[in-house]
Tab-separated table of C-alpha atoms and ligand atoms in Angstrom:
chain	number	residue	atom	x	y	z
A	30	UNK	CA	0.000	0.000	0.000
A	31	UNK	CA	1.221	3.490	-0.842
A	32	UNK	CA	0.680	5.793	1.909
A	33	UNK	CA	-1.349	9.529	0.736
A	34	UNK	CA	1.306	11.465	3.013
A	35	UNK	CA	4.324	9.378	3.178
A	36	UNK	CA	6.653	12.585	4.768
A	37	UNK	CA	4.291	13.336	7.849
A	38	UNK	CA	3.678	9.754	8.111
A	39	UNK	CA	7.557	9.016	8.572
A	40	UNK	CA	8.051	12.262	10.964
A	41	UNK	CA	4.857	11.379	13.352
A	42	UNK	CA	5.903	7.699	13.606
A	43	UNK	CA	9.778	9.227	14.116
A	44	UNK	CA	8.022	11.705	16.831
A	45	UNK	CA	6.716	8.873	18.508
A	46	UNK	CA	9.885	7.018	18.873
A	47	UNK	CA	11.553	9.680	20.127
A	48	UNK	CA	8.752	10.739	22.450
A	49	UNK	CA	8.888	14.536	21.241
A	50	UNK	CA	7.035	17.075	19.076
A	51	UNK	CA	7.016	16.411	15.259
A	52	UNK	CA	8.178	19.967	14.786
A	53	UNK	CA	11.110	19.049	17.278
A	54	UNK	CA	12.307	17.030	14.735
A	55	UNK	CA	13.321	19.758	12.889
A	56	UNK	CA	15.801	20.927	15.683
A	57	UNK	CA	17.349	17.321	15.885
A	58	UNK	CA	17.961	17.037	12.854
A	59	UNK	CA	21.414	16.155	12.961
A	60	UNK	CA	20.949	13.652	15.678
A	61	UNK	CA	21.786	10.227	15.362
A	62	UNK	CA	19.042	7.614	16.386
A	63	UNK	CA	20.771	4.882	19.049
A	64	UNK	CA	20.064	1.096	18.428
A	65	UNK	CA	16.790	0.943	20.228
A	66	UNK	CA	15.040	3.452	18.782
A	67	UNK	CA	16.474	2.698	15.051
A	68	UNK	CA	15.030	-1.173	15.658
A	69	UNK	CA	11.377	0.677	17.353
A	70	UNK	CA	11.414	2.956	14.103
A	71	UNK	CA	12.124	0.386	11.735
A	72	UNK	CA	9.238	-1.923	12.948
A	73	UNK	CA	6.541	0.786	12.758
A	74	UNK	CA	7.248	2.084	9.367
A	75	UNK	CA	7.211	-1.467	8.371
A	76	UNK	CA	3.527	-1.783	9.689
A	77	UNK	CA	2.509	1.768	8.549
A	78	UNK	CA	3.806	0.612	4.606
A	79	UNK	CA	1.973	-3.004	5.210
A	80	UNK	CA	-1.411	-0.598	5.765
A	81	UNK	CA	-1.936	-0.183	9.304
A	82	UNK	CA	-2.753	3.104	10.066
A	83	UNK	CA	-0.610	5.661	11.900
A	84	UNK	CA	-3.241	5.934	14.886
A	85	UNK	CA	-3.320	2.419	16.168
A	86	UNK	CA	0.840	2.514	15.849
A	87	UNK	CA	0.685	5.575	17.873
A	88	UNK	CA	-2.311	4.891	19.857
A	89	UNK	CA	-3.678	8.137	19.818
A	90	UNK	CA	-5.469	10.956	17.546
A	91	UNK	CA	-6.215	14.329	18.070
A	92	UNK	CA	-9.847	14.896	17.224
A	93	UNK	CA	-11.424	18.394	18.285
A	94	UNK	CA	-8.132	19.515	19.146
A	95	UNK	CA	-8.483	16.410	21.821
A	96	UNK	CA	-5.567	13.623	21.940
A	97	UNK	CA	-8.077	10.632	22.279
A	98	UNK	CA	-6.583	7.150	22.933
A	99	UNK	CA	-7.508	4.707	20.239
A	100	UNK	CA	-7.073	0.743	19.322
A	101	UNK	CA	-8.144	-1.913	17.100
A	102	UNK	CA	-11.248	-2.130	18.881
A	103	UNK	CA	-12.335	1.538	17.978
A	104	UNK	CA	-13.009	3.019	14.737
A	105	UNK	CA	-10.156	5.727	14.384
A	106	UNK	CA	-12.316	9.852	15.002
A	107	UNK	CA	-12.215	11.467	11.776
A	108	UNK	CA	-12.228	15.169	10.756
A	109	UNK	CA	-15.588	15.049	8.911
A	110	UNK	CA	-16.795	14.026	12.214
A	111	UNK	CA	-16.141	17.292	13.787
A	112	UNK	CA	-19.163	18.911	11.245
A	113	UNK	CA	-21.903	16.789	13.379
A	114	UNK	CA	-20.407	18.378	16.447
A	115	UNK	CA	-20.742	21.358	15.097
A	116	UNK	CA	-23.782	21.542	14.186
A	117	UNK	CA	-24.814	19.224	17.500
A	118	UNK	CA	-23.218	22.620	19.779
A	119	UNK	CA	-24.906	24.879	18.182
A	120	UNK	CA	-28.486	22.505	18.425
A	121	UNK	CA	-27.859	22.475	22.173
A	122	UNK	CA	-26.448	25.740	23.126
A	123	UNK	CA	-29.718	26.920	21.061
A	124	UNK	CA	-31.999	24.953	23.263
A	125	UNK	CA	-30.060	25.436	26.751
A	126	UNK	CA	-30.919	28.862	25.578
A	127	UNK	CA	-34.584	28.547	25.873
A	128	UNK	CA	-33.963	26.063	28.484
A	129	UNK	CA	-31.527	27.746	31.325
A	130	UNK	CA	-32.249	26.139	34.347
A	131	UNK	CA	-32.792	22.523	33.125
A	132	UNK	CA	-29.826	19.570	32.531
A	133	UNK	CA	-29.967	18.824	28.971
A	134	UNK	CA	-30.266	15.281	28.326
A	135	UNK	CA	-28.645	13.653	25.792
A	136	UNK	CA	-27.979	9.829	23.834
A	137	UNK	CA	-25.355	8.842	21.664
A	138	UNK	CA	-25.210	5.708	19.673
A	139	UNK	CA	-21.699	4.213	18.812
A	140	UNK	CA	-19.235	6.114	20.970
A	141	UNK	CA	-16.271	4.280	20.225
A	142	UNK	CA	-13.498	6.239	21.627
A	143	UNK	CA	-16.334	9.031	22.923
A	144	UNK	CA	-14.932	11.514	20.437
A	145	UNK	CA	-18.421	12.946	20.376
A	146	UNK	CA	-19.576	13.530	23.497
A	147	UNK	CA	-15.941	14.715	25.005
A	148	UNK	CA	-15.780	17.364	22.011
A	149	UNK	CA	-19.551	18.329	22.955
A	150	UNK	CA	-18.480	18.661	26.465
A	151	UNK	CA	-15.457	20.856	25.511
A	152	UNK	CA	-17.991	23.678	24.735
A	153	UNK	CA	-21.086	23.331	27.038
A	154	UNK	CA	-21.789	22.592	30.246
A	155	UNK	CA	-25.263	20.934	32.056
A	156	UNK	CA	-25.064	18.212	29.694
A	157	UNK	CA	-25.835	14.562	30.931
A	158	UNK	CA	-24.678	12.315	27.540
A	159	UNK	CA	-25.612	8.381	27.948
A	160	UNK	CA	-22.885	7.148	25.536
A	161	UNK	CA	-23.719	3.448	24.396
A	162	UNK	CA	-21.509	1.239	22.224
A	163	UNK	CA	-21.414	-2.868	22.175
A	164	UNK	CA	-18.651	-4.225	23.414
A	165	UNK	CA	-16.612	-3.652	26.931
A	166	UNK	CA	-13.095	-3.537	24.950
A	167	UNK	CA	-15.073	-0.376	23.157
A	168	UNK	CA	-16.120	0.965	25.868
A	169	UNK	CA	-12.943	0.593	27.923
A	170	UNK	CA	-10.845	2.393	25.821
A	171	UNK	CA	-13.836	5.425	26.081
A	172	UNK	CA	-13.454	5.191	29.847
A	173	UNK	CA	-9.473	6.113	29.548
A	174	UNK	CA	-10.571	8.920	27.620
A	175	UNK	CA	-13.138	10.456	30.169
A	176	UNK	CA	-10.556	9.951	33.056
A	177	UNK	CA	-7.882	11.902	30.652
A	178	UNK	CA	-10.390	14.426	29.947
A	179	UNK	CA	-11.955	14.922	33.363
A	180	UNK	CA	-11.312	18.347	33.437
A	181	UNK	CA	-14.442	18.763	30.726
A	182	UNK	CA	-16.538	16.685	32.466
A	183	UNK	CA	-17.330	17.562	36.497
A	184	UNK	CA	-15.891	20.934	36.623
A	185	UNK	CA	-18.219	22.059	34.100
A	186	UNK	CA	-21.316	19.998	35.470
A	187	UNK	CA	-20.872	17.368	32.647
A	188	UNK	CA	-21.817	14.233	33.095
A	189	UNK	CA	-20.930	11.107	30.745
A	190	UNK	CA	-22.475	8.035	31.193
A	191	UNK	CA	-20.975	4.744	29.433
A	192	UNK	CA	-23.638	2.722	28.974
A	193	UNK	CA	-22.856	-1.449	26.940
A	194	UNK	CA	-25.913	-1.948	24.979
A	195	UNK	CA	-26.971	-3.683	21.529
A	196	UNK	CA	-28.172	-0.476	19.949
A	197	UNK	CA	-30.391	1.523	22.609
A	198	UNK	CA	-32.066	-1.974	24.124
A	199	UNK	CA	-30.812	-1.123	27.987
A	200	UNK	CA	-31.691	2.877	27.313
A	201	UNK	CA	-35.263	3.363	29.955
A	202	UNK	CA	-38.041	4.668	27.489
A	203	UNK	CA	-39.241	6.984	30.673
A	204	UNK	CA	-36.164	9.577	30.343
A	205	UNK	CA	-37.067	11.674	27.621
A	206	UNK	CA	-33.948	12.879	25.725
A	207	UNK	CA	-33.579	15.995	24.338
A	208	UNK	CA	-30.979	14.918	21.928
A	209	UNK	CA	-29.941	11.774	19.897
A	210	UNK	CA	-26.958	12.065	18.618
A	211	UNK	CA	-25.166	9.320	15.864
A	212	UNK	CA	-22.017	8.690	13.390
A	213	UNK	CA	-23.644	4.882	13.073
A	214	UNK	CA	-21.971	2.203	11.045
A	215	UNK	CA	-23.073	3.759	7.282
A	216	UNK	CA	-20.962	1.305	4.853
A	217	UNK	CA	-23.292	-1.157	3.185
A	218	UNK	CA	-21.478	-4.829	4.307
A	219	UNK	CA	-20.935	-5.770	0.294
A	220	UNK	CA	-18.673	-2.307	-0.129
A	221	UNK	CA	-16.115	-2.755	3.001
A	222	UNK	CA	-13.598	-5.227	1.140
A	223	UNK	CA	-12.829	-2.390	-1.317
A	224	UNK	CA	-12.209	0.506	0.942
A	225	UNK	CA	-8.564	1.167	1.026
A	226	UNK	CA	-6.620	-1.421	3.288
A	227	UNK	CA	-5.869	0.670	6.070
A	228	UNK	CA	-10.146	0.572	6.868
A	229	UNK	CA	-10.959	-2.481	5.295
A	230	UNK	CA	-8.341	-4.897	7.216
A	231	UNK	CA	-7.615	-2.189	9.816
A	232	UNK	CA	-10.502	-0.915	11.212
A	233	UNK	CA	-13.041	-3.344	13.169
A	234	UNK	CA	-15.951	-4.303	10.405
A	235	UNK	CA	-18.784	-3.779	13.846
A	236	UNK	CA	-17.304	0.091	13.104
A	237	UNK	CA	-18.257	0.114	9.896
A	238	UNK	CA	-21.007	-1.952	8.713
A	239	UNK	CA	-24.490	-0.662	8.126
A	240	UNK	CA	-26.133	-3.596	6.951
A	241	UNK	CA	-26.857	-4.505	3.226
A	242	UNK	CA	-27.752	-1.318	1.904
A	243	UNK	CA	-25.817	0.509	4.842
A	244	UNK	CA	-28.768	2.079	6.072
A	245	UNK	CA	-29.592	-0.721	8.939
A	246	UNK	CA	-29.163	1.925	11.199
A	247	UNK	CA	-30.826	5.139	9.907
A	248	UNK	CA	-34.144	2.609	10.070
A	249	UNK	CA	-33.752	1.419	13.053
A	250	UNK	CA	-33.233	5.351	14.466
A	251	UNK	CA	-35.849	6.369	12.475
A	252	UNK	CA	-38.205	3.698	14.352
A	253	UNK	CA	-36.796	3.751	17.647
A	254	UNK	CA	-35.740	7.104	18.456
A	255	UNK	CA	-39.479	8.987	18.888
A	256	UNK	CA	-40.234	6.784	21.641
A	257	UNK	CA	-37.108	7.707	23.388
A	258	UNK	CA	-37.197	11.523	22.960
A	259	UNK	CA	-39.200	14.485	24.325
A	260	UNK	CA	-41.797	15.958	21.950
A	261	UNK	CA	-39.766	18.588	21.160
A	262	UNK	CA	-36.394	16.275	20.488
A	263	UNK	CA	-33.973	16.241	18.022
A	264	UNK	CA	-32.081	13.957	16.391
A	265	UNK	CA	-28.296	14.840	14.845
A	266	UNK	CA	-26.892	11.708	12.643
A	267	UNK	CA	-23.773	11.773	10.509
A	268	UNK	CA	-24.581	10.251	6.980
A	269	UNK	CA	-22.238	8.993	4.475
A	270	UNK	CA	-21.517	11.381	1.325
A	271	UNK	CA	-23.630	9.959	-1.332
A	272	UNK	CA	-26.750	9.067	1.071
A	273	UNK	CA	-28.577	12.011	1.376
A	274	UNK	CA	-30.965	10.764	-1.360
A	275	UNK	CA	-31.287	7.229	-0.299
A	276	UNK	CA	-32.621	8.380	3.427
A	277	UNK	CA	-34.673	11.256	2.100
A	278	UNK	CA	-37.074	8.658	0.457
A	279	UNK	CA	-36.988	6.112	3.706
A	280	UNK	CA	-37.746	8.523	6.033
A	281	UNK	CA	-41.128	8.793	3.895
A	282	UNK	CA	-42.250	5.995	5.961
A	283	UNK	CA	-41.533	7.920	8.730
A	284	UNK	CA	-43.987	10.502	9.046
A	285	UNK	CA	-44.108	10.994	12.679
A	286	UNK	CA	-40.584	13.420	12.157
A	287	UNK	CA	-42.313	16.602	11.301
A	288	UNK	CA	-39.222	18.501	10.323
A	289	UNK	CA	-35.708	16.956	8.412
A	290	UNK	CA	-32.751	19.215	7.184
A	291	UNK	CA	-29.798	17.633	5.319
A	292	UNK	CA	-26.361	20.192	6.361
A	293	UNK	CA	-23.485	20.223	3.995
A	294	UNK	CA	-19.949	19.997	5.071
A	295	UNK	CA	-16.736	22.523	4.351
A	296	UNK	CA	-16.713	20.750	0.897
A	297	UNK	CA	-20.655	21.410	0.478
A	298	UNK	CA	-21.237	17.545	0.891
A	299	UNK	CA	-24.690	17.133	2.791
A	300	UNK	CA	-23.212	15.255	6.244
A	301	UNK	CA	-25.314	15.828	8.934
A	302	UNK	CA	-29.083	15.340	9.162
A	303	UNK	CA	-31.233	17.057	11.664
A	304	UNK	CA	-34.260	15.626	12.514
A	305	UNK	CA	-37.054	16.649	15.059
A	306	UNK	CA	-40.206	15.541	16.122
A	307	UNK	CA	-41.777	19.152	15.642
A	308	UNK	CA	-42.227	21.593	13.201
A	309	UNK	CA	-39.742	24.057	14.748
A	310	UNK	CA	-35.632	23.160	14.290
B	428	SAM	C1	-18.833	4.769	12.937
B	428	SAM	S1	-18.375	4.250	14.560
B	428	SAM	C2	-18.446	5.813	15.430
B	428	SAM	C3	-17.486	5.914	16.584
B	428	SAM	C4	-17.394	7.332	17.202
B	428	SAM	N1	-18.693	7.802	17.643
B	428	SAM	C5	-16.830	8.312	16.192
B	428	SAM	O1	-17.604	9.094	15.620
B	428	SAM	O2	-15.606	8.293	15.975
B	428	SAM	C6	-19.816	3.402	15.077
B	428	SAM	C7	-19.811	2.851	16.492
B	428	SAM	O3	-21.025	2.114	16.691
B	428	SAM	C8	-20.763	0.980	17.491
B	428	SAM	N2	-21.803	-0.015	17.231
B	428	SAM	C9	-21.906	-0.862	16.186
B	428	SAM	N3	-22.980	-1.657	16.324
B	428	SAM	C10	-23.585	-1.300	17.481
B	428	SAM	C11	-24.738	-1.752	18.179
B	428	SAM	N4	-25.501	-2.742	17.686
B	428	SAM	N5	-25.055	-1.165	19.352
B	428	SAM	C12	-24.294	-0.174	19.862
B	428	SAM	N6	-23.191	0.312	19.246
B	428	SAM	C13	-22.837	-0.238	18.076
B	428	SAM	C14	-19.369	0.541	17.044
B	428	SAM	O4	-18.740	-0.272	18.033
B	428	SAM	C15	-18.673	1.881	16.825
B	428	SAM	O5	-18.015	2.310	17.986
């Protein structure tokens, strides 16, 4: 596999080695690696040019200007990410707006490495975010990342709540969220084998796969998530780049969401779709 950025990738995994800034690299330029860290170097790049990405050789990637741990159990936080959160700030700050004195209350589906909720809590405060995913390893490597971002979380009357669940079976019906919040698996199972290596043989498939037509889902939100919400709740997913038209038509069988906005990204790309349960978004 030929690596997009082969230069940065060489000078993070070198950083790493070394334990220092990339940009300190620069200023040691002229120093010779000993033994030890040639034989560290050597193995990484070796994984990096067999496909395996620079995060899980690391173990870490900044997302939201956060350095969130991350392993072969977790999908790896991407920048087009950071659009739902975005838009998911300014949904809440609008509503804690008209809300003051309440805790808003908040679900995520598919926290991984809790990208999303820590970046959320970064900017607000009064949130309480139940954060589900499926499997303990998942959700272990999100609990490292609340303790290293605790500083986001109690001081600013944040609360996260980890919660292992097969989709949002263990969430109680009675709490009425004001949000939903979702980057859900989106590839359709058939397409994964011909992503490029590094997410195909990389990244863990449970990540990834959004059922036959990779919508699984955006149906099963679609169904579920009314029940869950209050009558004025919203829901923020992240969608795939070519799948704006594709949900448009199934949420026609959908009719209890009143109101449905598709929001491009930087590159005009509609991203993130905002749903809600009344006419007013
Ligand atoms: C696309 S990843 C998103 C991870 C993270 N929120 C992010 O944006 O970087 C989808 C997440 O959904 C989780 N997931 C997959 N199937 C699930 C299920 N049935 N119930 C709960 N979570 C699930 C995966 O483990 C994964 O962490």
């Amino acid at each position: 596999m030929r690596p997009d950025s082969p230069r940065l990738d060489a000078e993070l995994l070198l950083a790493f080695v070394l334990d220092c800034p990339r940009l300190d690299l620069y200023l040691r330029a002229d120093q010779p690696l000993n033994e030890k860290e040639r034989g560290a170097y050597r193995e990484l790049v070796q994984q990096r040019a067999a496909g395996c990405p620079i995060a899980y050789l690391t173990g870490e990637k900044e997302f939201w200007s956060l350095t969130l741990e991350v392993n072969k159990n977790t999908l790896i936080p991407r920048p087009d990410t950071e659009t739902l959160v975005e838009i998911a700030v300014e949904q809440i700050r609008k509503r804690q707006n008209n809300h003051p004195d309440s805790k808003c209350l908040i679900a995520e589906l598919g926290t991984g490495t809790g990208a999303i909720p820590l970046a959320i809590c970064a900017e607000l405060k009064n949130l309480h975010i139940i954060a589900v995913d499926c499997t303990a390893d998942v959700l272990e490597v999100a609990a490292r990342n609340l303790q290293r971002h605790e500083s986001l979380l109690s001081p600013r009357n944040n609360h996260i709540e980890l919660v292992e669940s097969n989709l949002f079976s263990k969430i109680n019906p009675a709490a009425k969220l004001d949000f939903i919040i979702s980057n859900p698996p989106y590839i359709p199972s058939d397409t994964i084998s011909s992503l490029q290596v590094d997410v195909a043989q990389y990244e863990p498939h449970t990540a990834l796969d959004g059922g036959p037509d990779g919508l699984s889902f955006y149906r099963y939100l679609l169904e579920t998530a009314p029940s869950l919400l209050a009558k004025d709740g919203e829901m923020l997913l992240e969608i795939g780049f070519d799948q704006q038209a594709d949900l448009s038509s199934l949420k026609q069988n959908f009719p209890v969401w009143k109101s449905s906005a598709f929001l491009p990204d930087l590159q005009g790309n509609d991203r993130v779709w905002k749903l809600g349960l009344s006419q007013l978004l």
